[in-house]
Amino acid sequence: MSKISDDPLYRDPALAQFYDTANRWGPDFDFCMKLAEGAQSALDLGCGTGELTAALAATRIVTGVDPAVAMLDIGKSRAGGDKVEWVEGDARTVRLGKRYDLIVLTGHAFQVFLTEEDQRAALATIAAHLGPAGRFVFDTRNPGFRGKRDVRHGSVRQLEHADLGAIEASDRSHYDEATGILSYENGYRVLSTGEHFSGRSKILYTSRDKLSGLMRDAGLTVDAWYGDWEGTPFHAQAREIIPVGRLA
Ligand SMILES: C[S@@+](CC[C@H](N)C(=O)[O-])C[C@H]1O[C@@H](n2cnc3c(N)ncnc32)[C@H](O)[C@@H]1O
C-alpha cells in the first residue's frame, strides 16, 4: 500500500488554502446533491475541504473522511462545517462501524489511488459502509478521452482568492501512456506580494472495463455509467467515468 504523506497539495496548509479557489462548486456537486435526495446519511470519502460534505450535512447525518488535516481544517471552519463528523482517515483502511445511504468520492479523489491494490482497498471500504439500499458514486477521468492531458509547457489561469486577492494558478503535467500515471505540478502566485507556492503529485487513469472488474470483485454492482456530470451515458471517448451503484 503506497504512502500519501508526501502529497503536499493537500497536506501543506500553504497549498491547501488555494484548493477552493481553483475548484469551485460545479455540476458534480449538483449531481451528488440530487442523488442524495431521500438519503438520511452520507459518507464523503476523500472529502477534502468539504464544500459538498457541508452541503450534504444540512439535512442529513454526514461523515467526511480525509487523511489531510490541512484540508479538513478548512472544512471544519466553513459554514455548516459544524454539522459534519470529520474523520482524519484513509479511504483504503478506514472502518467507521456504520453504514450509509450514500457514499461519494468527488473531485477525482479515486485517482489518488495509484495501484490496483489501493483501488481494491478503497472499493472494499465503500462496500463495507454501504447500507442495504445505499448507493455510491465517484468520478475518474477516462483514459479514452482525446482532450488535452499533457500540458508540459504549462497553462495559466487568473483567479480571485477570497483573502489573498488576485492569484495566478498554473498547471503542468505529463501523462505516461504505459502506466496510466499523470504526474503534475500545481503552482499559485499571489499577485499582490509575488509569493509563489507549488507542489507536485500523481494520479492514476483506469479504463471502464478494468474498473468494472474491480467493482465486481469488491461486491459492488453498477446501475448506471455516466460520461460526464450532466448525465450523458458513458461512451469510449467520454471525458469522465462515473459509476452509480450499490451492493451487489
Ligand atoms: C482532488 S481532492 C478532492 C476533494 C473533494 N472530494 C472535492 O470534490 O473537492 C482529493 C482529496 O483526496 C484526498 N486523499 C488523498 N489520499 C487519500 C486517501 N488515501 N484516502 C482518502 N482521501 C485521500 C486528498 O487529501 C484530497 O483532499
Short mmCIF file of C-alpha atoms and ligand atoms in Angstrom, two decimals:
data_model
loop_
_atom_site.label_atom_id
_atom_site.label_comp_id
_atom_site.label_asym_id
_atom_site.label_seq_id
_atom_site.Cartn_x
_atom_site.Cartn_y
_atom_site.Cartn_z
CA MET A 1 0.00 0.00 0.00
CA SER A 2 1.58 3.26 -1.11
CA LYS A 3 2.03 6.21 1.25
CA ILE A 4 0.29 9.50 0.58
CA SER A 5 2.07 11.53 3.22
CA ASP A 6 4.28 13.10 0.54
CA ASP A 7 1.35 14.75 -1.29
CA PRO A 8 1.94 18.43 -0.48
CA LEU A 9 -1.05 19.76 -2.44
CA TYR A 10 -3.35 18.53 0.31
CA ARG A 11 -1.02 18.14 3.29
CA ASP A 12 0.60 21.56 3.21
CA PRO A 13 -1.69 24.33 4.54
CA ALA A 14 0.12 26.85 2.29
CA LEU A 15 -1.10 24.89 -0.75
CA ALA A 16 -4.44 23.64 0.63
CA GLN A 17 -5.51 27.29 1.05
CA PHE A 18 -5.79 27.55 -2.75
CA TYR A 19 -7.94 24.44 -3.24
CA ASP A 20 -11.35 26.13 -3.04
CA THR A 21 -10.29 28.97 -5.33
CA ALA A 22 -9.15 26.57 -8.03
CA ASN A 23 -12.02 24.06 -7.54
CA ARG A 24 -15.47 25.58 -7.30
CA TRP A 25 -18.95 24.14 -6.88
CA GLY A 26 -19.94 22.57 -10.20
CA PRO A 27 -22.23 20.02 -11.88
CA ASP A 28 -20.51 17.21 -9.94
CA PHE A 29 -21.81 18.57 -6.64
CA ASP A 30 -25.25 19.30 -8.15
CA PHE A 31 -25.42 15.68 -9.30
CA CYS A 32 -24.47 14.37 -5.83
CA MET A 33 -26.99 16.63 -4.09
CA LYS A 34 -29.73 15.29 -6.35
CA LEU A 35 -28.62 11.69 -5.79
CA ALA A 36 -28.69 12.41 -2.05
CA GLU A 37 -32.40 13.30 -2.07
CA GLY A 38 -34.06 10.83 0.28
CA ALA A 39 -30.74 9.70 1.79
CA GLN A 40 -30.70 10.06 5.59
CA SER A 41 -26.94 9.61 5.83
CA ALA A 42 -23.91 10.15 3.60
CA LEU A 43 -20.20 9.34 3.68
CA ASP A 44 -17.81 11.58 1.74
CA LEU A 45 -14.52 9.72 1.20
CA GLY A 46 -11.61 12.00 0.28
CA CYS A 47 -13.85 14.91 1.29
CA GLY A 48 -11.03 17.47 1.11
CA THR A 49 -12.12 20.99 2.11
CA GLY A 50 -15.67 19.69 2.44
CA GLU A 51 -17.75 22.06 0.34
CA LEU A 52 -20.02 19.21 -0.77
CA THR A 53 -19.75 17.49 2.63
CA ALA A 54 -21.14 20.52 4.46
CA ALA A 55 -23.93 20.98 1.90
CA LEU A 56 -24.95 17.34 2.30
CA ALA A 57 -24.90 17.75 6.09
CA ALA A 58 -27.53 20.50 6.03
CA THR A 59 -30.32 17.90 6.03
CA ARG A 60 -28.74 14.52 6.90
CA ILE A 61 -26.09 12.79 9.00
CA VAL A 62 -22.74 13.11 7.22
CA THR A 63 -19.20 11.85 7.78
CA GLY A 64 -16.27 13.28 5.83
CA VAL A 65 -13.03 11.28 5.71
CA ASP A 66 -9.68 12.61 4.52
CA PRO A 67 -6.07 11.99 5.62
CA ALA A 68 -5.05 15.63 5.03
CA VAL A 69 -5.54 17.69 8.19
CA ALA A 70 -4.94 20.93 6.27
CA MET A 71 -7.95 20.15 4.05
CA LEU A 72 -10.13 19.04 6.97
CA ASP A 73 -9.30 22.23 8.88
CA ILE A 74 -10.76 24.30 6.03
CA GLY A 75 -13.87 22.10 6.04
CA LYS A 76 -14.33 22.45 9.79
CA SER A 77 -14.29 26.23 9.62
CA ARG A 78 -16.71 26.62 6.69
CA ALA A 79 -20.42 27.46 7.12
CA GLY A 80 -22.23 24.24 8.01
CA GLY A 81 -18.96 22.50 8.86
CA ASP A 82 -20.11 22.07 12.45
CA LYS A 83 -22.79 19.61 11.26
CA VAL A 84 -20.25 17.20 9.75
CA GLU A 85 -18.46 14.40 11.55
CA TRP A 86 -14.89 14.95 10.28
CA VAL A 87 -12.57 11.94 10.38
CA GLU A 88 -8.84 12.09 9.71
CA GLY A 89 -8.53 8.78 7.91
CA ASP A 90 -7.52 6.87 4.82
CA ALA A 91 -10.25 5.69 2.42
CA ARG A 92 -8.31 2.46 1.92
CA THR A 93 -8.38 1.40 5.54
CA VAL A 94 -10.94 3.40 7.49
CA ARG A 95 -13.71 1.39 9.17
CA LEU A 96 -16.35 3.53 10.86
CA GLY A 97 -18.62 0.75 12.10
CA LYS A 98 -21.61 2.40 10.36
CA ARG A 99 -23.45 2.04 7.07
CA TYR A 100 -24.67 4.91 4.91
CA ASP A 101 -27.43 5.61 2.37
CA LEU A 102 -24.98 7.38 0.07
CA ILE A 103 -21.20 7.26 -0.41
CA VAL A 104 -19.44 9.81 -2.64
CA LEU A 105 -15.84 10.31 -3.76
CA THR A 106 -15.74 13.50 -5.83
CA GLY A 107 -13.06 15.69 -7.38
CA HIS A 108 -11.46 12.57 -8.90
CA ALA A 109 -10.35 11.51 -5.42
CA PHE A 110 -10.45 7.91 -6.69
CA GLN A 111 -7.46 8.72 -8.92
CA VAL A 112 -5.18 9.34 -5.92
CA PHE A 113 -5.03 5.56 -5.52
CA LEU A 114 -2.00 4.75 -7.63
CA THR A 115 -2.03 0.95 -7.55
CA GLU A 116 -4.63 -1.73 -8.14
CA GLU A 117 -4.14 -2.82 -4.53
CA ASP A 118 -5.05 0.68 -3.32
CA GLN A 119 -8.06 0.86 -5.64
CA ARG A 120 -9.30 -2.52 -4.39
CA ALA A 121 -8.86 -1.35 -0.78
CA ALA A 122 -10.88 1.85 -1.43
CA LEU A 123 -13.67 -0.12 -3.13
CA ALA A 124 -13.72 -2.54 -0.17
CA THR A 125 -14.23 0.47 2.11
CA ILE A 126 -17.21 1.56 0.02
CA ALA A 127 -18.69 -1.95 0.23
CA ALA A 128 -18.10 -2.09 3.99
CA HIS A 129 -20.02 1.16 4.57
CA LEU A 130 -22.99 0.88 2.17
CA GLY A 131 -26.40 0.19 3.64
CA PRO A 132 -28.58 -2.48 2.00
CA ALA A 133 -30.31 0.15 -0.17
CA GLY A 134 -27.35 2.55 -0.19
CA ARG A 135 -25.80 3.94 -3.35
CA PHE A 136 -22.32 5.16 -4.26
CA VAL A 137 -20.96 7.49 -6.90
CA PHE A 138 -17.46 8.60 -7.87
CA ASP A 139 -15.60 10.08 -10.82
CA THR A 140 -12.38 9.12 -12.52
CA ARG A 141 -11.08 10.62 -15.76
CA ASN A 142 -11.45 8.40 -18.82
CA PRO A 143 -8.11 7.36 -20.37
CA GLY A 144 -10.00 7.16 -23.71
CA PHE A 145 -10.81 10.89 -23.67
CA ARG A 146 -8.93 12.58 -26.53
CA GLY A 147 -8.74 16.01 -24.89
CA LYS A 148 -5.54 17.67 -23.74
CA ARG A 149 -3.92 15.80 -20.89
CA ASP A 150 -0.26 16.60 -21.32
CA VAL A 151 0.43 20.26 -20.52
CA ARG A 152 4.21 20.17 -20.45
CA HIS A 153 4.71 23.89 -21.02
CA GLY A 154 2.08 24.89 -18.52
CA SER A 155 -1.30 26.58 -18.59
CA VAL A 156 -2.07 29.64 -16.51
CA ARG A 157 -5.41 30.96 -15.16
CA GLN A 158 -6.07 34.12 -13.23
CA LEU A 159 -8.37 33.58 -10.22
CA GLU A 160 -9.67 35.59 -7.29
CA HIS A 161 -8.77 34.20 -3.84
CA ALA A 162 -11.24 35.17 -1.09
CA ASP A 163 -8.47 36.52 1.22
CA LEU A 164 -5.39 36.96 -0.96
CA GLY A 165 -6.99 38.69 -3.95
CA ALA A 166 -5.82 38.01 -7.48
CA ILE A 167 -3.72 34.89 -7.96
CA GLU A 168 -2.24 33.13 -10.96
CA ALA A 169 -2.80 29.37 -10.93
CA SER A 170 -0.60 27.29 -13.19
CA ASP A 171 -0.63 23.60 -14.15
CA ARG A 172 1.96 21.43 -15.80
CA SER A 173 1.50 17.74 -16.41
CA HIS A 174 2.89 14.74 -18.16
CA TYR A 175 0.93 11.57 -18.91
CA ASP A 176 2.65 8.20 -19.17
CA GLU A 177 0.60 6.02 -21.55
CA ALA A 178 2.35 2.87 -20.36
CA THR A 179 1.40 3.21 -16.69
CA GLY A 180 -1.67 5.47 -16.91
CA ILE A 181 0.02 7.79 -14.38
CA LEU A 182 -0.29 11.55 -14.82
CA SER A 183 2.44 13.49 -12.99
CA TYR A 184 1.53 17.11 -12.45
CA GLU A 185 2.58 20.29 -10.72
CA ASN A 186 0.20 23.00 -9.50
CA GLY A 187 1.56 26.47 -8.82
CA TYR A 188 -0.06 29.55 -7.26
CA ARG A 189 1.33 33.09 -7.43
CA VAL A 190 -0.17 35.81 -5.24
CA LEU A 191 -0.07 38.85 -7.49
CA SER A 192 -0.06 41.47 -4.71
CA THR A 193 3.01 40.02 -2.94
CA GLY A 194 4.71 37.93 -5.64
CA GLU A 195 4.73 34.93 -3.27
CA HIS A 196 4.75 31.61 -5.11
CA PHE A 197 3.68 28.20 -3.87
CA SER A 198 3.87 24.93 -5.80
CA GLY A 199 3.51 21.21 -5.28
CA ARG A 200 3.69 18.02 -7.32
CA SER A 201 1.52 14.97 -7.29
CA LYS A 202 0.41 11.94 -9.33
CA ILE A 203 -2.90 10.41 -10.28
CA LEU A 204 -3.81 7.14 -11.99
CA TYR A 205 -6.09 6.70 -15.01
CA THR A 206 -8.08 3.45 -15.22
CA SER A 207 -10.30 2.13 -18.02
CA ARG A 208 -14.01 1.50 -17.52
CA ASP A 209 -13.56 -2.23 -18.21
CA LYS A 210 -10.83 -2.57 -15.60
CA LEU A 211 -12.90 -0.63 -13.09
CA SER A 212 -15.92 -2.75 -13.80
CA GLY A 213 -13.98 -5.91 -12.85
CA LEU A 214 -12.57 -4.32 -9.69
CA MET A 215 -16.05 -3.31 -8.58
CA ARG A 216 -17.47 -6.74 -9.22
CA ASP A 217 -14.65 -8.25 -7.13
CA ALA A 218 -15.47 -5.79 -4.32
CA GLY A 219 -19.10 -6.96 -4.22
CA LEU A 220 -20.45 -3.81 -5.90
CA THR A 221 -22.78 -3.52 -8.86
CA VAL A 222 -23.20 -0.52 -11.17
CA ASP A 223 -26.68 0.67 -12.15
CA ALA A 224 -25.51 3.44 -14.49
CA TRP A 225 -22.22 4.56 -16.04
CA TYR A 226 -22.12 8.24 -16.95
CA GLY A 227 -19.59 10.04 -19.14
CA ASP A 228 -20.00 13.45 -17.51
CA TRP A 229 -21.82 15.05 -14.59
CA GLU A 230 -24.58 16.27 -16.88
CA GLY A 231 -25.74 12.63 -17.07
CA THR A 232 -24.59 11.68 -20.58
CA PRO A 233 -24.22 7.88 -20.72
CA PHE A 234 -20.60 6.71 -20.74
CA HIS A 235 -19.03 6.18 -24.16
CA ALA A 236 -15.47 5.33 -25.22
CA GLN A 237 -14.35 8.97 -25.69
CA ALA A 238 -16.27 10.43 -22.73
CA ARG A 239 -14.37 12.86 -20.51
CA GLU A 240 -15.27 11.03 -17.29
CA ILE A 241 -16.13 7.59 -15.99
CA ILE A 242 -18.87 7.99 -13.36
CA PRO A 243 -20.39 4.82 -11.92
CA VAL A 244 -23.52 5.00 -9.78
CA GLY A 245 -24.11 1.71 -7.98
CA ARG A 246 -24.85 -0.26 -4.85
CA LEU A 247 -24.01 -3.51 -3.09
CA ALA A 248 -24.30 -6.50 -5.47
C1 LIG B 1 -8.88 16.45 -5.58
S1 LIG B 1 -9.20 16.39 -3.87
C2 LIG B 1 -10.98 16.13 -3.86
C3 LIG B 1 -11.62 16.73 -2.64
C4 LIG B 1 -13.16 16.73 -2.62
N1 LIG B 1 -13.69 15.41 -2.71
C5 LIG B 1 -13.71 17.60 -3.72
O1 LIG B 1 -14.50 17.11 -4.53
O2 LIG B 1 -13.40 18.78 -3.77
C6 LIG B 1 -8.59 14.79 -3.44
C7 LIG B 1 -8.67 14.52 -1.96
O3 LIG B 1 -8.32 13.15 -1.74
C8 LIG B 1 -7.65 13.10 -0.52
N2 LIG B 1 -6.91 11.84 -0.38
C9 LIG B 1 -5.65 11.55 -0.74
N3 LIG B 1 -5.35 10.30 -0.38
C10 LIG B 1 -6.45 9.80 0.22
C11 LIG B 1 -6.76 8.56 0.85
N4 LIG B 1 -5.87 7.57 0.89
N5 LIG B 1 -7.97 8.41 1.42
C12 LIG B 1 -8.89 9.40 1.37
N6 LIG B 1 -8.66 10.59 0.78
C13 LIG B 1 -7.45 10.78 0.22
C14 LIG B 1 -6.75 14.33 -0.54
O4 LIG B 1 -6.26 14.66 0.75
C15 LIG B 1 -7.71 15.35 -1.11
O5 LIG B 1 -8.41 16.04 -0.12
#
